[in-house]
XYZ file of C-alpha atoms in Angstrom:
742
model
C 39.134 -19.422 28.657
C 37.126 -16.471 30.036
C 39.344 -14.080 28.056
C 38.639 -16.013 24.905
C 34.899 -15.890 25.560
C 35.037 -12.171 26.212
C 36.457 -11.598 22.733
C 33.741 -13.537 20.995
C 31.142 -11.526 19.110
C 27.645 -11.451 20.646
C 26.492 -14.083 18.172
C 29.069 -16.556 19.465
C 28.751 -16.137 23.245
C 27.158 -18.979 25.153
C 24.711 -18.475 27.967
C 23.825 -20.991 30.663
C 20.944 -23.211 29.745
C 21.751 -23.090 26.046
C 19.331 -25.259 24.133
C 20.534 -24.454 20.622
C 23.504 -26.376 19.323
C 26.368 -26.563 18.588
C 27.673 -24.310 21.316
C 30.556 -22.499 19.630
C 29.005 -22.351 16.192
C 30.482 -19.857 13.753
C 28.656 -18.654 10.663
C 31.150 -19.333 7.902
C 29.461 -17.024 5.442
C 29.919 -13.993 7.682
C 33.159 -14.877 9.447
C 35.257 -12.268 7.716
C 32.925 -9.386 8.459
C 32.739 -10.335 12.158
C 36.487 -10.695 12.825
C 37.926 -7.921 15.014
C 41.354 -7.022 16.437
C 42.135 -9.102 19.487
C 42.510 -6.179 21.860
C 39.505 -4.152 20.619
C 36.111 -5.771 21.247
C 33.662 -5.176 18.436
C 30.527 -3.213 19.218
C 27.496 -3.929 17.039
C 26.285 -0.765 15.343
C 22.582 -0.264 15.949
C 20.268 0.977 13.256
C 20.004 4.246 15.169
C 23.785 4.697 15.002
C 23.702 4.148 11.270
C 20.942 6.672 10.869
C 22.656 9.269 13.029
C 25.789 8.860 10.937
C 23.679 9.299 7.813
C 22.326 12.511 9.350
C 25.829 13.796 10.083
C 27.008 12.862 6.606
C 24.162 14.807 5.047
C 24.913 17.844 7.206
C 28.560 17.755 6.083
C 27.691 17.132 2.466
C 29.245 20.382 1.214
C 32.766 19.560 2.367
C 32.831 15.772 2.239
C 31.802 13.052 -0.129
C 28.891 10.938 0.931
C 29.505 7.372 2.091
C 28.098 4.490 0.069
C 24.330 4.085 0.372
C 23.010 1.607 2.882
C 21.475 -0.487 0.177
C 24.792 -1.746 -1.057
C 25.604 -4.960 0.864
C 27.322 -5.848 4.075
C 30.449 -3.812 3.296
C 28.594 -0.508 3.191
C 26.491 -1.583 6.150
C 29.598 -2.292 8.214
C 31.203 1.012 7.220
C 29.348 2.647 10.106
C 30.505 0.202 12.781
C 33.313 2.415 13.897
C 30.926 4.361 16.153
C 32.382 4.834 19.620
C 31.257 2.419 22.277
C 29.067 3.627 25.072
C 30.518 4.260 28.466
C 27.886 1.898 29.801
C 28.896 -1.742 29.604
C 26.967 -3.669 26.988
C 25.713 -7.228 27.053
C 24.363 -9.342 24.204
C 20.671 -10.123 24.387
C 19.649 -13.778 24.592
C 15.988 -14.776 24.389
C 15.489 -18.174 26.020
C 12.349 -20.288 26.063
C 11.933 -23.492 28.005
C 9.278 -26.221 27.832
C 6.687 -24.122 26.017
C 3.449 -26.121 25.949
C 0.152 -24.983 24.498
C -3.030 -26.921 23.835
C -6.559 -26.090 22.739
C -9.938 -27.684 23.260
C -11.697 -28.865 20.125
C -15.140 -30.348 19.699
C -15.410 -33.882 18.445
C -18.618 -34.881 16.699
C -20.049 -38.317 17.410
C -21.228 -40.257 14.345
C -24.925 -41.296 14.415
C -24.156 -45.028 14.660
C -22.353 -44.572 17.999
C -25.626 -44.505 19.892
C -25.534 -40.717 20.317
C -27.075 -37.914 18.378
C -24.905 -36.400 15.673
C -25.381 -33.078 17.452
C -23.677 -34.412 20.581
C -20.031 -33.446 20.947
C -17.179 -33.798 23.398
C -14.128 -31.666 24.050
C -10.813 -33.136 22.989
C -7.436 -31.611 23.717
C -5.112 -30.925 20.815
C -1.485 -30.161 21.680
C -0.048 -27.457 19.412
C 3.265 -27.026 21.275
C 4.814 -29.776 23.340
C 7.782 -28.791 25.490
C 9.548 -26.533 22.995
C 12.885 -25.106 24.177
C 15.585 -23.022 22.547
C 17.497 -19.768 22.408
C 17.814 -16.818 20.067
C 20.833 -14.512 20.231
C 21.421 -10.886 19.379
C 22.938 -10.516 15.926
C 21.446 -13.787 14.685
C 18.410 -14.967 12.756
C 16.487 -17.959 14.030
C 14.046 -19.688 11.697
C 11.245 -22.059 12.690
C 10.548 -24.666 10.002
C 8.050 -27.440 9.512
C 5.126 -28.606 7.433
C 1.742 -26.903 7.565
C 0.180 -27.538 10.957
C 3.494 -28.299 12.642
C 3.182 -25.339 15.039
C 5.451 -22.731 13.404
C 3.084 -19.779 13.706
C 1.955 -20.958 17.146
C 5.535 -20.892 18.418
C 6.085 -17.402 16.994
C 2.845 -16.257 18.650
C 3.948 -17.781 21.958
C 7.296 -15.989 21.867
C 5.679 -12.724 20.744
C 3.246 -12.742 23.697
C 0.242 -13.369 21.460
C -1.025 -16.278 23.562
C -2.749 -15.664 26.887
C -0.446 -16.343 29.833
C -2.927 -18.674 31.518
C -3.051 -20.847 28.385
C 0.705 -21.116 27.753
C 2.935 -23.180 30.023
C 6.686 -22.805 30.212
C 8.981 -19.817 30.600
C 10.320 -17.090 28.325
C 13.272 -15.042 29.537
C 15.514 -12.333 28.142
C 19.054 -12.462 29.531
C 17.825 -14.818 32.236
C 15.004 -12.556 33.487
C 11.312 -13.191 32.917
C 10.112 -11.001 30.051
C 7.090 -9.056 31.223
C 4.312 -8.341 28.740
C 4.462 -4.563 29.175
C 8.228 -4.474 28.572
C 8.041 -6.836 25.617
C 5.588 -4.530 23.853
C 8.134 -1.723 24.138
C 11.257 -3.551 22.976
C 9.823 -5.911 20.344
C 7.834 -5.878 17.115
C 5.715 -8.431 15.276
C 5.317 -8.592 11.485
C 2.181 -10.450 10.423
C 2.042 -12.804 7.472
C -0.420 -10.549 5.647
C 0.751 -7.156 4.407
C -1.679 -4.866 6.236
C -1.096 -1.403 4.782
C -3.129 1.608 3.703
C -3.408 1.173 -0.085
C -3.406 4.841 -1.095
C -0.328 5.917 0.845
C 3.114 5.876 -0.729
C 5.973 3.819 0.686
C 7.632 6.938 2.070
C 4.394 8.205 3.652
C 3.685 4.814 5.216
C 7.098 4.702 6.870
C 6.871 8.355 7.896
C 3.549 7.822 9.661
C 5.054 4.821 11.427
C 7.969 7.010 12.527
C 5.589 9.632 13.898
C 3.793 6.935 15.896
C 6.822 5.027 17.129
C 9.447 7.708 17.681
C 9.154 10.109 20.611
C 8.134 13.739 20.243
C 11.568 14.775 21.521
C 13.053 13.647 18.196
C 12.864 16.454 15.645
C 10.932 16.180 12.415
C 14.184 16.472 10.487
C 15.722 13.503 12.285
C 12.579 11.434 11.785
C 12.711 12.130 8.054
C 16.410 11.233 7.942
C 15.616 8.013 9.773
C 12.917 7.134 7.253
C 15.170 7.900 4.285
C 17.956 5.706 5.654
C 15.491 2.912 6.331
C 14.202 3.157 2.753
C 17.763 2.681 1.539
C 18.359 -0.214 3.898
C 15.171 -1.953 2.743
C 16.050 -1.408 -0.910
C 12.910 0.640 -1.571
C 14.435 3.817 -3.018
C 12.970 3.274 -6.497
C 9.480 2.693 -5.028
C 9.591 5.381 -2.329
C 6.990 7.593 -4.018
C 4.801 4.761 -5.317
C 1.483 4.036 -3.607
C 1.114 0.668 -1.874
C -1.888 -0.217 -4.046
C -4.602 -2.853 -3.825
C -6.872 -4.840 -6.126
C -8.210 -1.686 -7.770
C -5.045 0.418 -7.756
C -1.688 -0.563 -9.194
C 1.117 -0.207 -6.670
C 4.354 -1.764 -5.491
C 5.314 -5.405 -6.034
C 4.713 -8.188 -3.545
C 8.311 -8.238 -2.354
C 8.314 -4.479 -1.881
C 5.065 -4.654 0.082
C 6.607 -7.235 2.383
C 9.659 -5.054 2.971
C 7.412 -2.084 3.744
C 5.551 -4.246 6.270
C 8.873 -5.050 7.906
C 9.978 -1.415 7.777
C 6.986 -0.020 9.663
C 7.721 -2.402 12.536
C 11.469 -1.744 12.746
C 11.320 2.034 12.462
C 11.859 2.249 16.242
C 14.746 -0.237 16.071
C 13.314 -3.015 18.271
C 15.549 -5.354 20.211
C 13.447 -8.372 19.199
C 11.724 -8.801 15.831
C 9.180 -11.578 15.215
C 7.968 -12.433 11.708
C 5.310 -14.918 10.620
C 6.382 -16.406 7.269
C 7.895 -13.233 5.758
C 8.622 -15.009 2.448
C 5.114 -16.421 1.942
C 3.793 -15.757 -1.563
C 7.062 -14.323 -2.885
C 9.262 -15.549 -5.691
C 12.744 -16.815 -4.841
C 14.504 -13.531 -5.635
C 12.074 -11.397 -3.616
C 12.210 -13.883 -0.746
C 16.012 -13.769 -0.722
C 16.005 -9.948 -0.681
C 13.600 -9.940 2.273
C 15.790 -12.352 4.282
C 18.874 -10.344 3.334
C 17.228 -7.253 4.810
C 16.415 -9.220 7.963
C 20.059 -10.285 8.199
C 21.129 -6.626 8.176
C 18.590 -5.888 10.898
C 19.958 -8.735 13.021
C 23.529 -7.550 12.481
C 22.529 -4.088 13.694
C 21.963 -5.562 17.161
C 18.542 -7.212 17.095
C 17.199 -10.714 17.666
C 15.269 -11.871 14.584
C 12.910 -14.851 14.926
C 10.773 -15.968 12.008
C 8.730 -18.867 10.752
C 9.465 -19.980 7.217
C 7.878 -22.723 5.159
C 10.625 -24.026 2.880
C 13.711 -21.813 2.471
C 15.836 -21.969 -0.649
C 19.524 -22.906 -0.642
C 20.566 -19.226 -0.726
C 18.286 -18.333 2.177
C 19.664 -21.226 4.210
C 23.102 -19.666 3.915
C 21.817 -16.558 5.709
C 20.178 -18.292 8.683
C 22.051 -18.764 11.950
C 19.764 -21.098 13.915
C 16.990 -23.497 12.974
C 14.174 -25.194 14.822
C 12.329 -27.968 12.999
C 8.863 -28.770 14.341
C 6.640 -31.768 13.742
C 3.122 -31.689 15.159
C 4.190 -29.465 18.012
C 7.416 -31.299 18.870
C 11.018 -30.247 18.281
C 12.869 -32.636 15.963
C 15.977 -30.500 15.452
C 17.413 -27.273 16.872
C 20.748 -25.721 16.183
C 22.933 -24.400 13.401
C 22.105 -25.403 9.810
C 25.731 -26.554 9.449
C 24.984 -29.370 11.898
C 22.052 -30.808 9.970
C 24.230 -33.381 8.126
C 25.850 -34.575 11.369
C 22.512 -34.814 13.155
C 20.726 -36.870 10.511
C 23.818 -38.964 9.844
C 23.899 -40.005 13.497
C 20.153 -40.693 13.217
C 21.000 -43.217 10.438
C 19.437 -41.031 7.750
C 22.452 -39.318 6.157
C 21.791 -36.433 3.799
C 23.027 -37.197 0.251
C 25.949 -35.028 -0.810
C 24.139 -33.018 -3.507
C 20.805 -32.895 -1.718
C 19.238 -29.690 -0.357
C 19.589 -30.153 3.406
C 16.343 -28.396 4.287
C 14.266 -30.218 1.697
C 15.725 -33.546 2.795
C 14.931 -32.826 6.450
C 11.371 -31.703 5.718
C 10.734 -34.685 3.418
C 12.072 -37.086 6.028
C 9.948 -35.520 8.753
C 6.868 -35.723 6.546
C 7.638 -39.357 5.726
C 7.999 -40.200 9.419
C 4.754 -38.384 10.248
C 2.908 -40.686 7.834
C 4.470 -43.810 9.321
C 2.750 -45.797 12.108
C 5.298 -44.743 14.754
C 5.377 -41.134 13.617
C 8.294 -38.910 14.623
C 8.548 -40.272 18.149
C 12.021 -41.759 17.624
C 13.313 -38.563 15.998
C 11.945 -36.448 18.859
C 13.570 -38.711 21.463
C 16.848 -38.792 19.559
C 16.886 -34.983 19.384
C 16.477 -34.779 23.156
C 19.445 -37.133 23.648
C 21.568 -35.293 21.087
C 20.815 -31.936 22.659
C 21.574 -33.254 26.148
C 25.030 -34.416 25.017
C 25.786 -31.011 23.521
C 24.503 -29.176 26.593
C 26.918 -31.115 28.796
C 29.775 -29.213 27.124
C 28.174 -25.782 27.563
C 30.047 -23.006 29.267
C 28.325 -20.350 31.307
C 28.856 -16.737 30.271
C 27.421 -13.780 32.153
C 28.988 -10.398 32.750
C 26.678 -9.638 35.674
C 24.532 -7.052 33.849
C 20.804 -7.130 34.529
C 18.207 -6.949 31.765
C 17.309 -3.376 32.623
C 20.970 -2.367 32.496
C 21.411 -4.161 29.175
C 18.431 -2.318 27.675
C 19.725 0.959 29.093
C 23.113 0.302 27.491
C 21.394 -0.485 24.192
C 19.454 2.783 24.302
C 22.529 4.774 25.253
C 24.289 3.398 22.169
C 21.562 5.053 20.110
C 18.942 2.313 19.788
C 15.754 4.351 19.750
C 13.471 1.912 21.475
C 9.834 3.033 21.456
C 8.865 4.684 24.693
C 12.405 5.330 25.952
C 12.818 8.815 27.298
C 15.763 10.968 26.345
C 16.571 12.128 29.853
C 16.302 8.744 31.520
C 16.799 5.823 29.151
C 16.235 3.355 31.975
C 12.598 4.443 32.295
C 10.236 2.924 29.749
C 7.006 4.621 28.804
C 4.128 2.580 27.467
C 3.640 4.899 24.483
C 6.151 7.044 22.631
C 3.900 10.105 22.318
C 1.058 11.830 24.211
C -2.466 11.064 23.094
C -2.998 14.391 21.312
C 0.009 13.763 19.062
C -1.390 10.313 18.278
C -4.771 11.844 17.419
C -3.191 14.333 15.006
C -1.169 11.637 13.227
C -4.127 9.232 12.987
C -6.369 11.982 11.663
C -3.787 13.172 9.163
C -3.274 9.644 7.848
C -7.013 8.939 7.536
C -7.689 12.204 5.731
C -4.808 11.652 3.305
C -5.924 8.096 2.563
C -9.531 9.254 2.021
C -8.586 12.191 -0.203
C -6.898 9.771 -2.588
C -10.158 7.871 -2.929
C -12.512 10.693 -3.993
C -14.921 8.209 -5.531
C -15.936 7.023 -2.048
C -16.598 10.566 -0.835
C -18.426 11.376 -4.070
C -20.661 8.327 -3.761
C -21.809 9.299 -0.274
C -22.454 12.908 -1.254
C -24.271 11.679 -4.351
C -26.466 9.326 -2.325
C -27.478 12.120 0.066
C -28.090 14.619 -2.738
C -30.125 12.198 -4.841
C -32.259 11.323 -1.815
C -32.749 15.004 -1.028
C -33.700 15.870 -4.612
C -36.202 13.009 -4.795
C -37.828 14.077 -1.527
C -37.839 17.735 -2.604
C -39.572 16.952 -5.887
C -42.008 14.464 -4.334
C -43.137 16.742 -1.482
C -42.955 20.133 -3.206
C -44.680 23.041 -1.390
C -46.952 21.129 0.958
C -50.113 23.008 1.942
C -51.746 23.381 5.352
C -54.492 20.833 4.811
C -55.247 17.401 6.302
C -53.509 15.801 3.321
C -50.600 18.189 3.774
C -50.313 17.060 7.392
C -50.135 13.388 6.382
C -47.603 14.179 3.682
C -45.467 16.096 6.184
C -45.509 13.144 8.582
C -44.405 10.834 5.761
C -41.668 13.223 4.667
C -40.234 13.547 8.171
C -40.302 9.800 8.821
C -38.595 8.997 5.530
C -36.076 11.840 5.805
C -34.996 10.940 9.343
C -34.683 7.221 8.600
C -32.777 7.938 5.376
C -30.098 9.860 7.247
C -29.438 6.732 9.295
C -29.475 4.391 6.302
C -26.952 6.492 4.390
C -24.555 6.029 7.321
C -24.371 2.293 6.594
C -21.549 2.974 4.127
C -19.261 3.504 7.138
C -19.329 -0.244 7.921
C -16.421 -1.215 5.607
C -14.266 1.696 6.846
C -13.220 0.150 10.139
C -13.525 -3.416 8.863
C -10.826 -2.593 6.285
C -8.644 -1.019 8.973
C -9.385 -3.595 11.681
C -6.241 -5.684 11.293
C -4.043 -2.641 10.717
C -5.445 -1.223 13.946
C -4.868 -4.511 15.801
C -1.289 -4.743 14.550
C -0.459 -1.177 15.498
C -2.081 -1.198 18.936
C -0.731 -4.653 19.854
C 2.737 -3.149 20.283
C 1.697 0.266 21.591
C 2.018 2.378 18.461
C -0.874 4.454 19.821
C -3.743 4.291 22.297
C -7.139 2.897 21.411
C -8.737 6.013 22.882
C -6.660 8.169 20.515
C -7.983 6.187 17.561
C -11.632 6.544 18.656
C -11.333 10.272 19.380
C -9.459 10.986 16.158
C -11.905 9.060 13.978
C -14.809 10.816 15.691
C -13.379 14.304 15.198
C -12.361 13.901 11.566
C -15.835 12.577 10.677
C -17.568 15.771 11.853
C -16.657 18.080 8.886
C -18.015 15.597 6.353
C -21.187 15.136 8.432
C -21.689 18.917 8.558
C -21.339 19.132 4.778
C -23.761 16.250 4.198
C -26.309 17.688 6.631
C -26.094 21.142 5.003
C -26.604 19.647 1.527
C -29.633 17.603 2.617
C -31.243 20.398 4.640
C -30.751 23.036 1.923
C -32.137 20.690 -0.731
C -35.328 19.760 1.119
C -36.320 22.448 3.643
C -37.279 25.270 1.281
C -38.513 23.039 -1.535
C -40.950 21.202 0.735
C -42.068 24.484 2.328
C -41.367 23.669 5.947
C -42.222 26.193 8.642
C -40.050 28.211 10.974
C -38.064 30.487 8.696
C -34.357 30.909 9.474
C -34.625 29.537 13.030
C -36.669 26.604 11.768
C -34.063 25.864 9.090
C -31.254 26.029 11.667
C -33.001 23.520 13.939
C -33.803 21.265 10.969
C -30.123 21.372 9.917
C -28.919 20.622 13.454
C -31.329 17.701 13.730
C -30.098 16.238 10.429
C -26.508 16.713 11.618
C -27.289 15.022 14.955
C -28.937 12.149 13.075
C -25.866 11.697 10.879
C -23.677 11.799 14.004
C -25.768 9.230 15.888
C -26.114 7.036 12.811
C -22.405 7.033 11.974
C -21.563 6.331 15.625
C -24.025 3.443 15.731
C -22.664 1.958 12.510
C -19.079 2.433 13.709
C -19.929 0.559 16.909
C -21.461 -2.309 14.932
C -18.388 -2.489 12.692
C -16.362 -3.135 15.836
C -18.681 -5.999 16.809
C -19.125 -7.828 13.493
C -16.191 -8.968 11.386
C -17.887 -9.398 8.002
C -19.074 -6.629 5.695
C -22.163 -8.464 4.442
C -23.146 -9.485 7.958
C -22.650 -5.892 9.064
C -24.948 -4.519 6.351
C -27.595 -7.121 7.180
C -27.547 -6.263 10.882
C -27.599 -2.493 10.272
C -30.505 -2.631 7.818
C -32.537 -4.868 10.128
C -31.973 -2.775 13.264
C -32.668 0.520 11.485
C -35.932 -0.957 10.189
C -36.901 -1.783 13.771
C -35.964 1.745 14.847
C -38.288 3.182 12.201
C -41.088 0.791 13.149
C -40.997 1.881 16.784
C -40.335 5.572 16.112
C -44.014 6.538 16.479
C -44.768 7.133 12.802
C -46.522 3.865 11.977
C -48.138 3.566 15.404
C -48.262 6.298 18.023
C -46.615 5.865 21.388
C -49.974 5.573 23.189
C -50.934 2.510 21.124
C -47.623 0.604 21.344
C -48.032 -2.513 23.571
C -46.429 -2.199 26.991
C -44.050 -5.094 26.334
C -42.604 -3.178 23.346
C -42.597 0.337 24.770
C -38.939 -0.015 25.854
C -37.914 -0.373 22.206
C -39.736 2.859 21.418
C -37.411 4.748 23.749
C -34.355 2.959 22.358
C -35.228 3.893 18.779
C -32.676 6.293 17.317
C -35.265 7.535 14.795
C -37.765 8.524 17.524
C -35.919 11.570 18.820
C -35.023 13.392 15.595
C -38.477 12.509 14.232
C -40.251 14.049 17.224
C -37.887 17.010 17.164
C -38.662 18.019 13.573
C -42.391 17.433 14.163
C -42.329 19.941 17.006
C -40.267 22.329 14.894
C -42.962 22.169 12.206
C -46.174 22.155 14.278
C -45.252 24.244 17.342
C -46.821 27.443 15.948
C -50.182 27.780 17.737
C -51.455 30.383 15.260
C -51.204 28.096 12.262
C -54.300 26.064 11.383
C -54.125 22.773 9.526
C -57.791 21.658 9.496
C -60.667 24.125 9.023
C -64.393 23.470 9.305
C -65.134 22.258 5.804
C -61.917 20.211 5.713
C -62.944 17.836 8.500
C -64.717 15.709 5.905
C -61.673 15.387 3.605
C -60.397 12.094 5.039
C -63.827 10.429 5.051
C -66.373 9.290 2.396
C -68.214 12.583 2.990
C -65.298 14.360 1.385
C -66.734 13.459 -2.048
C -69.945 15.437 -1.469
C -70.425 18.990 -2.824
C -69.439 21.928 -0.658
C -73.098 22.904 -0.143
C -73.813 19.559 1.478
C -70.750 19.920 3.704
C -71.857 23.407 4.828
C -75.304 22.016 5.652
C -73.726 19.297 7.734
C -71.627 21.877 9.589
C -74.778 23.844 10.488
C -76.397 20.678 11.831
C -73.295 19.878 13.862
C -73.165 23.425 15.205
C -76.723 23.069 16.469
C -76.011 19.772 18.181
C -72.692 20.939 19.721
C -73.858 24.402 20.597
C -70.796 25.854 18.864
C -70.821 27.824 15.656
C -68.636 25.884 13.199
C -68.235 27.614 9.865
C -66.220 26.695 6.771
C -63.269 28.784 8.046
C -63.360 27.768 11.687
C -60.014 26.295 12.812
C -60.633 22.784 14.052
C -57.055 21.398 14.351
C -53.864 23.321 15.129
C -50.271 22.112 15.123
C -50.418 21.409 18.870
C -53.421 19.123 18.279
C -51.444 17.185 15.668
C -48.557 16.738 18.110
C -50.984 15.385 20.708
C -52.476 12.981 18.144
C -48.961 11.689 17.372
C -48.131 11.319 21.056
C -45.328 13.894 20.838
C -45.851 15.560 24.199
C -43.148 14.227 26.546
C -39.865 15.770 25.361
C -39.190 19.253 23.987
C -37.603 19.624 20.572
C -34.267 20.801 21.962
C -34.136 17.881 24.374
C -34.799 15.588 21.415
C -31.786 17.143 19.694
C -29.513 16.705 22.733
C -30.643 13.126 23.248
C -29.792 12.342 19.622
C -26.335 13.850 20.083
C -25.918 11.892 23.334
C -26.722 8.641 21.507
C -23.807 9.396 19.204
C -21.401 9.810 22.119
C -22.796 6.694 23.785
C -22.083 4.525 20.745
C -18.581 5.998 20.383
C -17.891 4.980 23.985
C -19.252 1.505 23.263
C -16.979 1.373 20.207
C -13.994 2.142 22.428
C -14.847 -0.670 24.842
C -15.394 -2.988 21.881
C -11.859 -2.216 20.700
C -10.516 -2.553 24.230
C -12.014 -6.008 24.673
C -12.059 -7.364 21.150
C -8.655 -6.290 19.792
C -6.323 -8.016 22.217
C -5.482 -10.458 19.410
C -4.325 -13.215 21.751
C -5.017 -16.899 21.521
C -6.811 -18.559 24.384
């Protein structure tokens, strides 16, 4: 008996504690392709082996004819299975889960007539998973089915480690050993229901960037490209390889192709376990079938594929190896689809001969859910039926630990993310060092932005238009009391405008948020690499914007300081753009809605301007608001440019006859003003003539309360604010992007 078991393919071996039935199930549709000679055990070819063979075939292209492309069906796929077996013993992977239970607290509103206020509420417990058990085997596809709200996605999330450990009860093991979170991130991948892709990248570029993230630096660029090309063939995307993904405003690939690209970016590193949340959602029957066919090839290459699916067609059912039907968090059937007729026949609800088995089962489950007793009898019957089948189970274990099994898988060529070349038994958290991740992230962001020049043009246009308006409104200001007031207004508006124009950065991260969460959830790159890369690549555009604004306004307005004054003015504008973009980036990590983000940014920037010292000087701000004055981002660049303009002690801004300009006496003739000056000189004992300097730039700074911090310190503080908000953005990502249910 043990010899017979040893010759079974991985998909047919039975492990102790088997919860999926029947025990020695054979997939009739793939029986011929799985049959091997009795004395030569079959070794599943991994995707890496296929790709390495593709590489060798391309290198020998001059002397040999190429093998059939991988897109052709199972025959061409199996043509590579003659790869030599590893010297390390191999063991099939079996993912087991037992008694998975998960519940959430929900608020229940009391109606007004119950004697309590309608605002009163109580916490009720809703069970989403109730003692779910089963197994998924290497080389097989397991599908979770059920009506909406049955717990399909919740079960996938539980298996994919997307539910907090303290909230989920039960056990999940791989080959009998508890699957640790850190290891699962390395050997598994999760494909979300939504296709989260950069719209302006082509299919080939999208997969290539994924390869650069997921595959180690030790793998050459040539091999990474060969891997991507083979994966494109396997996914059936050759005709769309150079087509952009597209979005609502840009025509791109079809829905089925997008879904296959989403799968491709998560299997580029050939994971041992692949989770998918409704991969056929929103697709037509043909596209859905092609997607499941691709998943079958992935499973046959030596992976465990687990997916949720709403209502598979007859053709898709023929590709699935194991099913789990859920009803309101309970298992009502688990096992091979070939055993559905027997199961429901013994439950006294036989499936009609010409009826679609899946549709019949789902309709029956829905009918029972609407009945007074619900699916209680079906759930209990399934437990009894499974117990009978388990009694006949046979234990199979070749004594290989999980670590040894993973090592054997890597040695066969399965390029698991984070596995080192020299020691495949050691697993790194990330495949590449942080500086490689930064380069790839930056390269991808720049490429995606360059293909949307309208966004860059709009920001440059907004800055230039603002600069031109200010330049024409405040042209060649003179050194008079009115000129002083106009300068103060120009500086306040200019500094606040630099912050407001940064608000356009809000949608940038919000559009990438879920892509970022998907990629970092399974260690494609570090969060710190993302923050550093985004910060660095933003600097060139900020320098260009600051140069455009400073050149447009400084000379036209007639600001003081010459070349050194212009340099400081430019640096202050640049620091303001840096602090503003960092602040907006931080807020985009806190809020999740674009409109809410704009509302918050506009409101806070208005408060910053209010407390900057322009509308009311620091000395007159109430003590209970003075803290906000020092938190204002506008305060420091505003005070810096004021000092840059008025620091010259030799320049006079108010002379004797001009002291009357901002009063009703300013309307009197000059002779009257000179007479008044003589009278004042006699009273004060100081000779005040029409040309006597009454107010210098230093006096104006004192009037504005700008005496505490030097202009260069104002510049450094503004720059420091930018770094501070980038650090806050990192911690926001660290805390807020765990993407786990509680």
